[in-house]
mmCIF file of C-alpha atoms in Angstrom:
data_model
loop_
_atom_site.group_PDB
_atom_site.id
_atom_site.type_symbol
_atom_site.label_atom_id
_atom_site.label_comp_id
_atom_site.label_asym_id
_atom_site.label_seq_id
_atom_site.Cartn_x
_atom_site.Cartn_y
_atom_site.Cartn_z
ATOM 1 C CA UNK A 21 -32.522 92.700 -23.213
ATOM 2 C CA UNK A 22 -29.398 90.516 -22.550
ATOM 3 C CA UNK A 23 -25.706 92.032 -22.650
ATOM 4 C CA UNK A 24 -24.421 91.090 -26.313
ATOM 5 C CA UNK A 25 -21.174 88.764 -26.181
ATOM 6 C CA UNK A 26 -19.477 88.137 -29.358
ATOM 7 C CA UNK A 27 -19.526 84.299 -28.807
ATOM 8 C CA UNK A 28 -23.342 84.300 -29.436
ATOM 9 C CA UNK A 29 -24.875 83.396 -32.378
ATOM 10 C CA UNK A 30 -27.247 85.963 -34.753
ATOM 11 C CA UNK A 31 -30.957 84.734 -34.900
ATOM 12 C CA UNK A 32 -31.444 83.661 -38.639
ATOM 13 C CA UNK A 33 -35.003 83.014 -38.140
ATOM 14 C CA UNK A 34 -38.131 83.850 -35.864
ATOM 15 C CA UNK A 35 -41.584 82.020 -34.941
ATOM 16 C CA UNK A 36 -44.450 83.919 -34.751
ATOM 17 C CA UNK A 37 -46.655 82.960 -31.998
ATOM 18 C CA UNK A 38 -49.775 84.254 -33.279
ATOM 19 C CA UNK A 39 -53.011 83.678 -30.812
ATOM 20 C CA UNK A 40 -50.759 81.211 -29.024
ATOM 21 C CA UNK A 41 -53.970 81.259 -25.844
ATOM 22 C CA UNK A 42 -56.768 80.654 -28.513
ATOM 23 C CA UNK A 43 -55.583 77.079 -29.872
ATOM 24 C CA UNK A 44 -58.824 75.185 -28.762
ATOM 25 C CA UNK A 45 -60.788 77.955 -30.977
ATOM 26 C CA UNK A 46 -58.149 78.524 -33.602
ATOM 27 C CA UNK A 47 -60.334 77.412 -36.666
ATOM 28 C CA UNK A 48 -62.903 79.683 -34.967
ATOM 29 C CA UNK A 49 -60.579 82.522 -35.148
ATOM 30 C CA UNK A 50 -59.502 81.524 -38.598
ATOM 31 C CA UNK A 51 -62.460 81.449 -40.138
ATOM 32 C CA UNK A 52 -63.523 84.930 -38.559
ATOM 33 C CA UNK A 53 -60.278 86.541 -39.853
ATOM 34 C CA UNK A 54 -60.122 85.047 -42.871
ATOM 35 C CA UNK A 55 -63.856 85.807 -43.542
ATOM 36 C CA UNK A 56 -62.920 89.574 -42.419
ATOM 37 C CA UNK A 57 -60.223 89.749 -44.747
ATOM 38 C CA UNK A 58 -62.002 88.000 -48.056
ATOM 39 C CA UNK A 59 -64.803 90.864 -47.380
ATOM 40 C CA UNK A 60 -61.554 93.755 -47.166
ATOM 41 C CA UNK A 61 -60.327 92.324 -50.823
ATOM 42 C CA UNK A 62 -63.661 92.265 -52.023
ATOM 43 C CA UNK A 63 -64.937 95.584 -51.089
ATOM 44 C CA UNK A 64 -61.526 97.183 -52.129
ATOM 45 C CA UNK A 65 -61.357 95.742 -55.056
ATOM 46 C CA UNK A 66 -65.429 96.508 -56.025
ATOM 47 C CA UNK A 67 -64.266 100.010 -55.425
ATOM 48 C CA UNK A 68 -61.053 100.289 -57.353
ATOM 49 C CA UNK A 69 -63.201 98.256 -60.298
ATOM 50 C CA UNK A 70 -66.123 100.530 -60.225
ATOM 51 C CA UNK A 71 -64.433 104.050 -60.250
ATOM 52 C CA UNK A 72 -62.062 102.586 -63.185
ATOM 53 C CA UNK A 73 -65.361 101.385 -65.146
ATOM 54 C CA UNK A 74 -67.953 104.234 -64.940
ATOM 55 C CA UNK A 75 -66.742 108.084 -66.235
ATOM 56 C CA UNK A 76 -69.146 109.535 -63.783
ATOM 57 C CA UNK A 77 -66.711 109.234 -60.930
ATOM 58 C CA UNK A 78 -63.818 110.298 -62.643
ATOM 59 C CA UNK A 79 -63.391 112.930 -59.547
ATOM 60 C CA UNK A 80 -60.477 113.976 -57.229
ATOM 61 C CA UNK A 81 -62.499 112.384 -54.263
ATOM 62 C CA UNK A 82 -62.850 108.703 -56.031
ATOM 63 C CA UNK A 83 -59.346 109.446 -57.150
ATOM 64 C CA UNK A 84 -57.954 109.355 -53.393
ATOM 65 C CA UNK A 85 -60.812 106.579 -52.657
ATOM 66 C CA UNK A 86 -59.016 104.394 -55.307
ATOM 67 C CA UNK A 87 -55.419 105.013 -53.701
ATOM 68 C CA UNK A 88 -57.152 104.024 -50.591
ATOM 69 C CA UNK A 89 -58.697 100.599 -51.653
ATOM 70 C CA UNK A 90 -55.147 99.762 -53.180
ATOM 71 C CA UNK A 91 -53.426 100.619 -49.718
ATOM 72 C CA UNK A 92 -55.681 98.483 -47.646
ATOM 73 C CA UNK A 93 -55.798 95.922 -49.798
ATOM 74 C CA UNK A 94 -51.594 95.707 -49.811
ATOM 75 C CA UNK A 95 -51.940 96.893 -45.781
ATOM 76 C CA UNK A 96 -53.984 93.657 -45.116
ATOM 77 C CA UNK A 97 -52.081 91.282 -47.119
ATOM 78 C CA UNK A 98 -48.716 91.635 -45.429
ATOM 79 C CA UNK A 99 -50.239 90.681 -42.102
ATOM 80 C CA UNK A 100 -53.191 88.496 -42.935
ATOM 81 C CA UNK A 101 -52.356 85.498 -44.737
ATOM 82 C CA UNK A 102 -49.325 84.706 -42.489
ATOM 83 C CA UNK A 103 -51.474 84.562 -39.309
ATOM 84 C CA UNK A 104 -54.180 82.196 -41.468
ATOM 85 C CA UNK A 105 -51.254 79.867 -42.343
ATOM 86 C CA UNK A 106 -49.862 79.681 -38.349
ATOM 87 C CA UNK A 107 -53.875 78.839 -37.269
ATOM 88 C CA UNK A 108 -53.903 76.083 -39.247
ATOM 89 C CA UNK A 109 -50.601 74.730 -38.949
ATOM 90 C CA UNK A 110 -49.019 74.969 -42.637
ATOM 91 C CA UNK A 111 -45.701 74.269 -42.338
ATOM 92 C CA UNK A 112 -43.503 76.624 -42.018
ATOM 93 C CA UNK A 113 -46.602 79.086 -41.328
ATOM 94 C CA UNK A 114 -44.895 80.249 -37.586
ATOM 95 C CA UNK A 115 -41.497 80.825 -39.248
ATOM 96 C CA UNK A 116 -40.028 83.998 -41.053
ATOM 97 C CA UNK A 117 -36.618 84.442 -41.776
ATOM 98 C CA UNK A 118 -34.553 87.370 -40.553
ATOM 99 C CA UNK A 119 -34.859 89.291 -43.552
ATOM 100 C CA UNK A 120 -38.091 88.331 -44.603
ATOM 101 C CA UNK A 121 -39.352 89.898 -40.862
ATOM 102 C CA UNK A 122 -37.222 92.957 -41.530
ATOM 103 C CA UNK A 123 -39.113 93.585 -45.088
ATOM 104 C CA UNK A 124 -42.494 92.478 -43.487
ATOM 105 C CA UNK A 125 -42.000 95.200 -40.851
ATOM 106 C CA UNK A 126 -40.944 97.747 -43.227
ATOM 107 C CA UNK A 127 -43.763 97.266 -45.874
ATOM 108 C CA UNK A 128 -46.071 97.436 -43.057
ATOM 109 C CA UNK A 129 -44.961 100.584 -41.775
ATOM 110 C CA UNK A 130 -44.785 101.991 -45.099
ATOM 111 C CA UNK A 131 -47.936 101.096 -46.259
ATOM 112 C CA UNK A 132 -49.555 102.447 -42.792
ATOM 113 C CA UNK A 133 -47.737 105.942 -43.124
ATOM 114 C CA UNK A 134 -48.708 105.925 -46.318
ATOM 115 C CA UNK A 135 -52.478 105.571 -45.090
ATOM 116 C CA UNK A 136 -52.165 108.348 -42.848
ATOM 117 C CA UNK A 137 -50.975 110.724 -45.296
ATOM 118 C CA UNK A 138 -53.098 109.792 -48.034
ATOM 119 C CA UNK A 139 -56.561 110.362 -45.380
ATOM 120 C CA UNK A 140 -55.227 114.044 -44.554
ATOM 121 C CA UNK A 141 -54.975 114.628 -48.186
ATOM 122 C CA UNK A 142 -58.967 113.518 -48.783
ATOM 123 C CA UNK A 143 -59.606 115.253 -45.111
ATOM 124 C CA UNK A 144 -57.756 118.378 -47.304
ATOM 125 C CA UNK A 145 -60.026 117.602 -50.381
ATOM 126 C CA UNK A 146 -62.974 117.717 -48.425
ATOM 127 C CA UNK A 147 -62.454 120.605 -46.927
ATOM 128 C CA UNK A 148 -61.842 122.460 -50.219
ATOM 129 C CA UNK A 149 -64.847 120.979 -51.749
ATOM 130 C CA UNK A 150 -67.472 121.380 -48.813
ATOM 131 C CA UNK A 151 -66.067 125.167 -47.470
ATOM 132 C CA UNK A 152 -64.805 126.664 -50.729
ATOM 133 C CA UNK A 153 -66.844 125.263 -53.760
ATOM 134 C CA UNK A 154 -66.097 127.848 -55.932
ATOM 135 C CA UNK A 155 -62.567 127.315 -56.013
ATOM 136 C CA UNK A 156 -62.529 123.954 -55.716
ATOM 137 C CA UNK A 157 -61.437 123.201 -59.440
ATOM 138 C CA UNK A 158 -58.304 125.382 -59.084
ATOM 139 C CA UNK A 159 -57.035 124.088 -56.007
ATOM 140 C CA UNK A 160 -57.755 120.690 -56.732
ATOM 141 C CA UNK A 161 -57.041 119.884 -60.041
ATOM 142 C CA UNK A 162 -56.155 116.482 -61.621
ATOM 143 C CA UNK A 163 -52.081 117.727 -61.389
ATOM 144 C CA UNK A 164 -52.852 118.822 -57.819
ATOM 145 C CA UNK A 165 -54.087 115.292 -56.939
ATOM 146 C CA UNK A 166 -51.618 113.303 -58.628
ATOM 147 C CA UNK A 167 -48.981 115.077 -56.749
ATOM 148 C CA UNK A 168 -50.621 114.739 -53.637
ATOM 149 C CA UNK A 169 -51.055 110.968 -54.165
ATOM 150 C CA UNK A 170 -47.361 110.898 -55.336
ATOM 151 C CA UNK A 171 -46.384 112.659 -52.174
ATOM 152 C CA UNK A 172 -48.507 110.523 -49.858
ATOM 153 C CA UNK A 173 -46.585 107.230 -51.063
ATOM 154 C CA UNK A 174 -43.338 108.840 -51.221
ATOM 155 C CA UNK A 175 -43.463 109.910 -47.703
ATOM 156 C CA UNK A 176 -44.625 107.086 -46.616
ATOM 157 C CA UNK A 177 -41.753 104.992 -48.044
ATOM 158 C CA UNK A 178 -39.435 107.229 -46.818
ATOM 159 C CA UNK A 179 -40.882 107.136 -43.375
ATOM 160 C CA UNK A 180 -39.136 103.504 -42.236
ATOM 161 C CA UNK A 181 -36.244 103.874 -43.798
ATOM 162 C CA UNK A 182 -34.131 104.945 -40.378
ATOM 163 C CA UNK A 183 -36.118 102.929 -37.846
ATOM 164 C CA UNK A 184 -35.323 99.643 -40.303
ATOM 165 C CA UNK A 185 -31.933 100.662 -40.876
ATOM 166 C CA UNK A 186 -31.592 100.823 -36.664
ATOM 167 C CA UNK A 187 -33.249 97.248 -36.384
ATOM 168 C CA UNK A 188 -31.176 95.642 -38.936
ATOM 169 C CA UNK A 189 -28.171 96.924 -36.570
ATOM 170 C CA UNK A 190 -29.235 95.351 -33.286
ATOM 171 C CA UNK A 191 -28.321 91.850 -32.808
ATOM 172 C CA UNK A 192 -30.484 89.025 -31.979
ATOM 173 C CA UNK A 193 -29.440 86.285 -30.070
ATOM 174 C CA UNK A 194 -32.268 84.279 -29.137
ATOM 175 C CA UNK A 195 -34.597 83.397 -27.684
ATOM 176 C CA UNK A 196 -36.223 84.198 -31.796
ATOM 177 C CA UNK A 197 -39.869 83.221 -30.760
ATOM 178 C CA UNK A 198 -42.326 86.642 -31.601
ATOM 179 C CA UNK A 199 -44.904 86.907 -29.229
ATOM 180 C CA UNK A 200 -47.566 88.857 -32.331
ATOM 181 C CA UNK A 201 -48.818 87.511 -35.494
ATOM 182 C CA UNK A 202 -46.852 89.823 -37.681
ATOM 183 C CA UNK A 203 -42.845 91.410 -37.361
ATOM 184 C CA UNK A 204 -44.026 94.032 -35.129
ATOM 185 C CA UNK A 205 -41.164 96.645 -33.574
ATOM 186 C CA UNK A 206 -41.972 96.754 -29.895
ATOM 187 C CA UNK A 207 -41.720 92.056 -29.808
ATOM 188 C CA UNK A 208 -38.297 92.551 -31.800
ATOM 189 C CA UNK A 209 -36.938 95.255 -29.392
ATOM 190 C CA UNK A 210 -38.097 92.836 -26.218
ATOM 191 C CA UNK A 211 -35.621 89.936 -28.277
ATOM 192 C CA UNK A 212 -33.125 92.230 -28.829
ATOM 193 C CA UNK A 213 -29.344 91.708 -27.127
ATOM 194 C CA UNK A 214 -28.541 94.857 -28.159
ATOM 195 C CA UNK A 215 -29.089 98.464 -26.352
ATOM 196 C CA UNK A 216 -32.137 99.542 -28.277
ATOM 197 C CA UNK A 217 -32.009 103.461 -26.303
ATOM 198 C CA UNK A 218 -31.619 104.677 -29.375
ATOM 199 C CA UNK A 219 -33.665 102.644 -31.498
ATOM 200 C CA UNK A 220 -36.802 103.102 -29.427
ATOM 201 C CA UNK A 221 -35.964 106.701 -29.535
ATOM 202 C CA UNK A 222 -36.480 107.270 -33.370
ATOM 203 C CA UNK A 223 -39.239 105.142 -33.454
ATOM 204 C CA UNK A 224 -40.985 107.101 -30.836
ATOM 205 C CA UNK A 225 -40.050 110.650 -32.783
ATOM 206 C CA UNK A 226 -40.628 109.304 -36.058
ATOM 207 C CA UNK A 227 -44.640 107.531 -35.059
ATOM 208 C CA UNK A 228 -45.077 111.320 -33.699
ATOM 209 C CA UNK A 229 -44.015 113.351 -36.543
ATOM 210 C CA UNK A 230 -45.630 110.864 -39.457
ATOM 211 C CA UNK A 231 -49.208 110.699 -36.759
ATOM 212 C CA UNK A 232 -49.365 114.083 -35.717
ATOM 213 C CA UNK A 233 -48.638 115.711 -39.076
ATOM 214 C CA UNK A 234 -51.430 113.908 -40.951
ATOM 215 C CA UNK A 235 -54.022 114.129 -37.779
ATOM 216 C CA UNK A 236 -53.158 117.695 -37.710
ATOM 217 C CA UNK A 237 -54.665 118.191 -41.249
ATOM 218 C CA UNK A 238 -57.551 115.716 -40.422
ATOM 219 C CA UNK A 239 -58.527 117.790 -37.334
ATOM 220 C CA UNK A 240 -58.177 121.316 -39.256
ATOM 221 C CA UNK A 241 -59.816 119.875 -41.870
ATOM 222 C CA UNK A 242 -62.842 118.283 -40.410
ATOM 223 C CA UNK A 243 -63.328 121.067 -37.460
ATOM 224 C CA UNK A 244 -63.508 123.735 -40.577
ATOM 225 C CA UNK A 245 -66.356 121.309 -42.118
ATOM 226 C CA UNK A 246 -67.968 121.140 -39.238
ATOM 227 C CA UNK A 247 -68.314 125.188 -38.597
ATOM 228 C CA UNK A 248 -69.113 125.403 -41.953
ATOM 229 C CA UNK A 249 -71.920 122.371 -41.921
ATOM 230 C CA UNK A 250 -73.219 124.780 -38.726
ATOM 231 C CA UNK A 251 -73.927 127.513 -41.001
ATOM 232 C CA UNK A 252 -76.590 125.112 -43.457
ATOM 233 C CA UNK A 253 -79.853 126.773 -43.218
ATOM 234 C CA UNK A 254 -81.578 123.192 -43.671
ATOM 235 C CA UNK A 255 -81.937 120.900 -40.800
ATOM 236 C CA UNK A 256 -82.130 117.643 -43.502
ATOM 237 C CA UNK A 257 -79.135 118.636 -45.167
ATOM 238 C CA UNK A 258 -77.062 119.303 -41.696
ATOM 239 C CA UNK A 259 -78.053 116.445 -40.208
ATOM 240 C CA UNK A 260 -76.702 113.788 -43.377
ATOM 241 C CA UNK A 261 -73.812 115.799 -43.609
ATOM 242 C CA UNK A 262 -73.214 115.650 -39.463
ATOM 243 C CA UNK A 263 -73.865 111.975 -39.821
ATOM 244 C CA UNK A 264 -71.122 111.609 -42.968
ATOM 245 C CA UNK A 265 -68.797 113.128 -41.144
ATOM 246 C CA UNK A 266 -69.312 111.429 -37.621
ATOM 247 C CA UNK A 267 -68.679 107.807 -39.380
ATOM 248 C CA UNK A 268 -65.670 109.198 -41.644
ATOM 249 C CA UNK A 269 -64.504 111.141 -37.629
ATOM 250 C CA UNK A 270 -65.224 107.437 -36.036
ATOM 251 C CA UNK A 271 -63.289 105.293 -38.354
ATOM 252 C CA UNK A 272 -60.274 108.276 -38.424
ATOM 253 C CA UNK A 273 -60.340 108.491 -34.831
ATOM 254 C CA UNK A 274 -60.236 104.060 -34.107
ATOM 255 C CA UNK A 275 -56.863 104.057 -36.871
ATOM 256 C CA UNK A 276 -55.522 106.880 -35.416
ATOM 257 C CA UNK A 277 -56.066 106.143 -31.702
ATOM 258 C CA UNK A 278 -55.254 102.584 -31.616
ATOM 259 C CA UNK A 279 -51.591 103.779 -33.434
ATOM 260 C CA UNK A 280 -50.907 106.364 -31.218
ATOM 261 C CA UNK A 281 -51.642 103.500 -28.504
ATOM 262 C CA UNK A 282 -49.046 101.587 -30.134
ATOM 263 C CA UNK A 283 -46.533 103.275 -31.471
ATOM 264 C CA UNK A 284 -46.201 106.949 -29.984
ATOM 265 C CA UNK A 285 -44.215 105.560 -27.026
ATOM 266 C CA UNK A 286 -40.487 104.806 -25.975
ATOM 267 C CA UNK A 287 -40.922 101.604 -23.821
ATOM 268 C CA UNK A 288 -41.427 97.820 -24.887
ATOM 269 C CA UNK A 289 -44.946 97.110 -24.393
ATOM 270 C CA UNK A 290 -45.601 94.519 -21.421
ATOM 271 C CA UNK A 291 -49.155 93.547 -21.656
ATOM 272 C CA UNK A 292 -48.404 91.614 -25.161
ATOM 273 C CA UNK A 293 -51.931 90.162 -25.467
ATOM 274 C CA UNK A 294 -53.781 93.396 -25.338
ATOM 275 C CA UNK A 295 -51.014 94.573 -27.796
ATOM 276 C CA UNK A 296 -52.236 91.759 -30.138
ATOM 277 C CA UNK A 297 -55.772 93.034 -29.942
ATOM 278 C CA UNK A 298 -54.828 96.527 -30.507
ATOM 279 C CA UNK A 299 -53.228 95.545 -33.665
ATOM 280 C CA UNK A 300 -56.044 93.541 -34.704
ATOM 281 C CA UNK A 301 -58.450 96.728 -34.661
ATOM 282 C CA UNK A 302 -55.880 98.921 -37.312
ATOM 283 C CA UNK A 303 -54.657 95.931 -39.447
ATOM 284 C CA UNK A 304 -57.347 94.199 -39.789
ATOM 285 C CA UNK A 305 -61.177 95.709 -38.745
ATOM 286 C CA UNK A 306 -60.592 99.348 -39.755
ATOM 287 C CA UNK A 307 -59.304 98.251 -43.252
ATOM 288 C CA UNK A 308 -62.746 96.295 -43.301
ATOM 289 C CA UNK A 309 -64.488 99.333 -42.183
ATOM 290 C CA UNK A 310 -62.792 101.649 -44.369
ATOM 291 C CA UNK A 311 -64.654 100.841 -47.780
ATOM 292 C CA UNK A 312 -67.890 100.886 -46.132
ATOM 293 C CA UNK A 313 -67.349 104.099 -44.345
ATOM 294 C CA UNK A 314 -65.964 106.198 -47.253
ATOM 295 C CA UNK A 315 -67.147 104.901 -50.589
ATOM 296 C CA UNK A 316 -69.901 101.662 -50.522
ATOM 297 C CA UNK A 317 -72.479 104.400 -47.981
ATOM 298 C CA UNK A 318 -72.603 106.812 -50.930
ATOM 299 C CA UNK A 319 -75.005 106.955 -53.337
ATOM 300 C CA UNK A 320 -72.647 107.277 -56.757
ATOM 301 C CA UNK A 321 -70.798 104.547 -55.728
ATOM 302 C CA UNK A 322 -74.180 102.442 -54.828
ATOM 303 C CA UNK A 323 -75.487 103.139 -58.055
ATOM 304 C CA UNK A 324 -72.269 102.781 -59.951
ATOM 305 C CA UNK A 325 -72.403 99.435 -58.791
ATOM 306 C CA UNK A 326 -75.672 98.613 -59.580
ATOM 307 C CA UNK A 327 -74.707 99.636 -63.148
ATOM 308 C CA UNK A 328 -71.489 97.537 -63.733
ATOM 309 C CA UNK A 329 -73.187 94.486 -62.305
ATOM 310 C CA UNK A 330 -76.452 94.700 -64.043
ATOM 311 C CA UNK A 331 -77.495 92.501 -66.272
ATOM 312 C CA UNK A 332 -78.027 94.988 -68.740
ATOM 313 C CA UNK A 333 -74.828 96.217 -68.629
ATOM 314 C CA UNK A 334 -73.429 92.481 -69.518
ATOM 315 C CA UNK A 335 -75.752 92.330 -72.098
ATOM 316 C CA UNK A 336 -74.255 95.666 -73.892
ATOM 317 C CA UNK A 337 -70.792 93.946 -73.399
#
């Protein structure tokens, strides 16, 4: 940070560096991300297609699952197809305007609140369905989801609204070149003229609040599964239910652990390249992971898509 004069000029504009150390393998690394994130739209959108086609999953789970498709699908595409367009040179791929970084940054972090909210309301619905079955249709009902959804995006648009705010009042004075693919916080508070105390302050209390909240639920949720899963008299049925669990626990705990890395902090980051690597994992691969984890391993979803892309479900169209 430099000391702000008023004879210095705002920063209209910033260039992304991207993989800046990678250039003599950058169509390597495109076609690896872009491959990653063609698979992300396709599996998301297989998902959202499938549930919305077949009246057998009409359920609270494949409710949330749908919510989550649509949310990785949006998380992906704010970073993504930037960071395609600066590997291969397009022009104007490496530059974003001032407020087109600001609304970048704040979509992100809206749709990725929104993510953690929405998994500790299917961590809740889990819970309810696997430790109290009985009274699962009461506490879960279709009004009961719909406000939980509602709540989860809500929240999470609320959740940037101050740290943006703060960001739009720093001032920028150059140098304006990003060292990340995307308008991440920590590379605009390292460009920042401006005393960003207070700015690094909310961001650190408001990461906390939005990741410990919703991994609060997760961990009730999922250690209450677990002693329940304990009590299953049959060693078959423990042991697929351990092993659904583990992979939904494994994906949880790589989103959750490489955010709290990132974000549940109060100083500018200095080793930038692991940074970059970091945010690879939660904007990119655990999106990728998610619909295989949660909906494309289970056997109604398998089977609902074997049904809507049989041939002999064309043929009754």
């Amino acid at each position: 940070m430099q000391p702000y004069t008023q004879n210095w000029t705002q920063v209209t504009e910033f260039v992304l560096v991207g993989f800046a150390g990678v250039q003599e393998a950058r169509l390597l690394f495109f076609a690896l991300f872009l491959t990653m994130y063609l698979f992300t739209l396709a599996e998301n959108l297989a998902i959202i297609l499938v549930v919305g086609l077949d009246h057998r999953l009409r359920r609270p789970m494949y409710f949330f699952l749908t919510h989550l498709s649509c949310l990785e699908i949006l998380y992906t595409s704010v970073t993504v197809p930037k960071m395609l367009a600066g590997f291969i040179g397009v022009e104007g791929g490496k530059y974003i305007s001032y407020a087109g970084c600001l609304s970048q940054l704040f979509i992100f972090t809206f749709l990725g609140a929104t993510e953690c909210f929405l998994l500790a309301a299917m961590a809740y619905d889990r819970y309810v369905a696997i430790c109290m079955p009985l009274r699962y249709g009461s506490l879960v009902s279709w009004g009961t989801c719909i406000c939980l959804a509602a709540a989860c995006w809500l929240a999470g648009f609320l959740t940037p609204i101050l740290p943006i705010y703060l960001m739009s009042q720093l001032a920028f004075c150059g140098p304006n070149v990003v060292d990340h693919f995307f308008c991440d916080a920590s590379p605009l508070l390292a460009l920042s003229c401006s005393d960003v105390t207070l700015k690094e302050t909310v961001d650190f209390l408001v990461s906390l609040a939005v990741l410990l909240a919703s991994s609060t639920v997760i961990a009730v949720s999922y250690g209450n599964i677990v002693w329940t899963l304990l009590h299953i008299r049959s060693a078959a049925e423990r042991w697929k239910a351990f092993s659904t669990c583990a992979a939904h626990l494994t994906v949880v705990g790589l989103f959750y652990g490489t955010l709290f890395f990132m974000y549940v902090r109060t100083k500018v980051a200095s080793s930038i390249n692991f940074n970059k690597v970091v945010s690879v994992f939660y904007s990119i691969v655990t999106p990728m992971l998610n619909p295989l984890i949660y909906s494309l391993r289970n056997k109604e979803v398998k089977g609902a898509l074997g049904r809507a892309f049989s041939l002999k479900s064309w043929k009754r169209q």
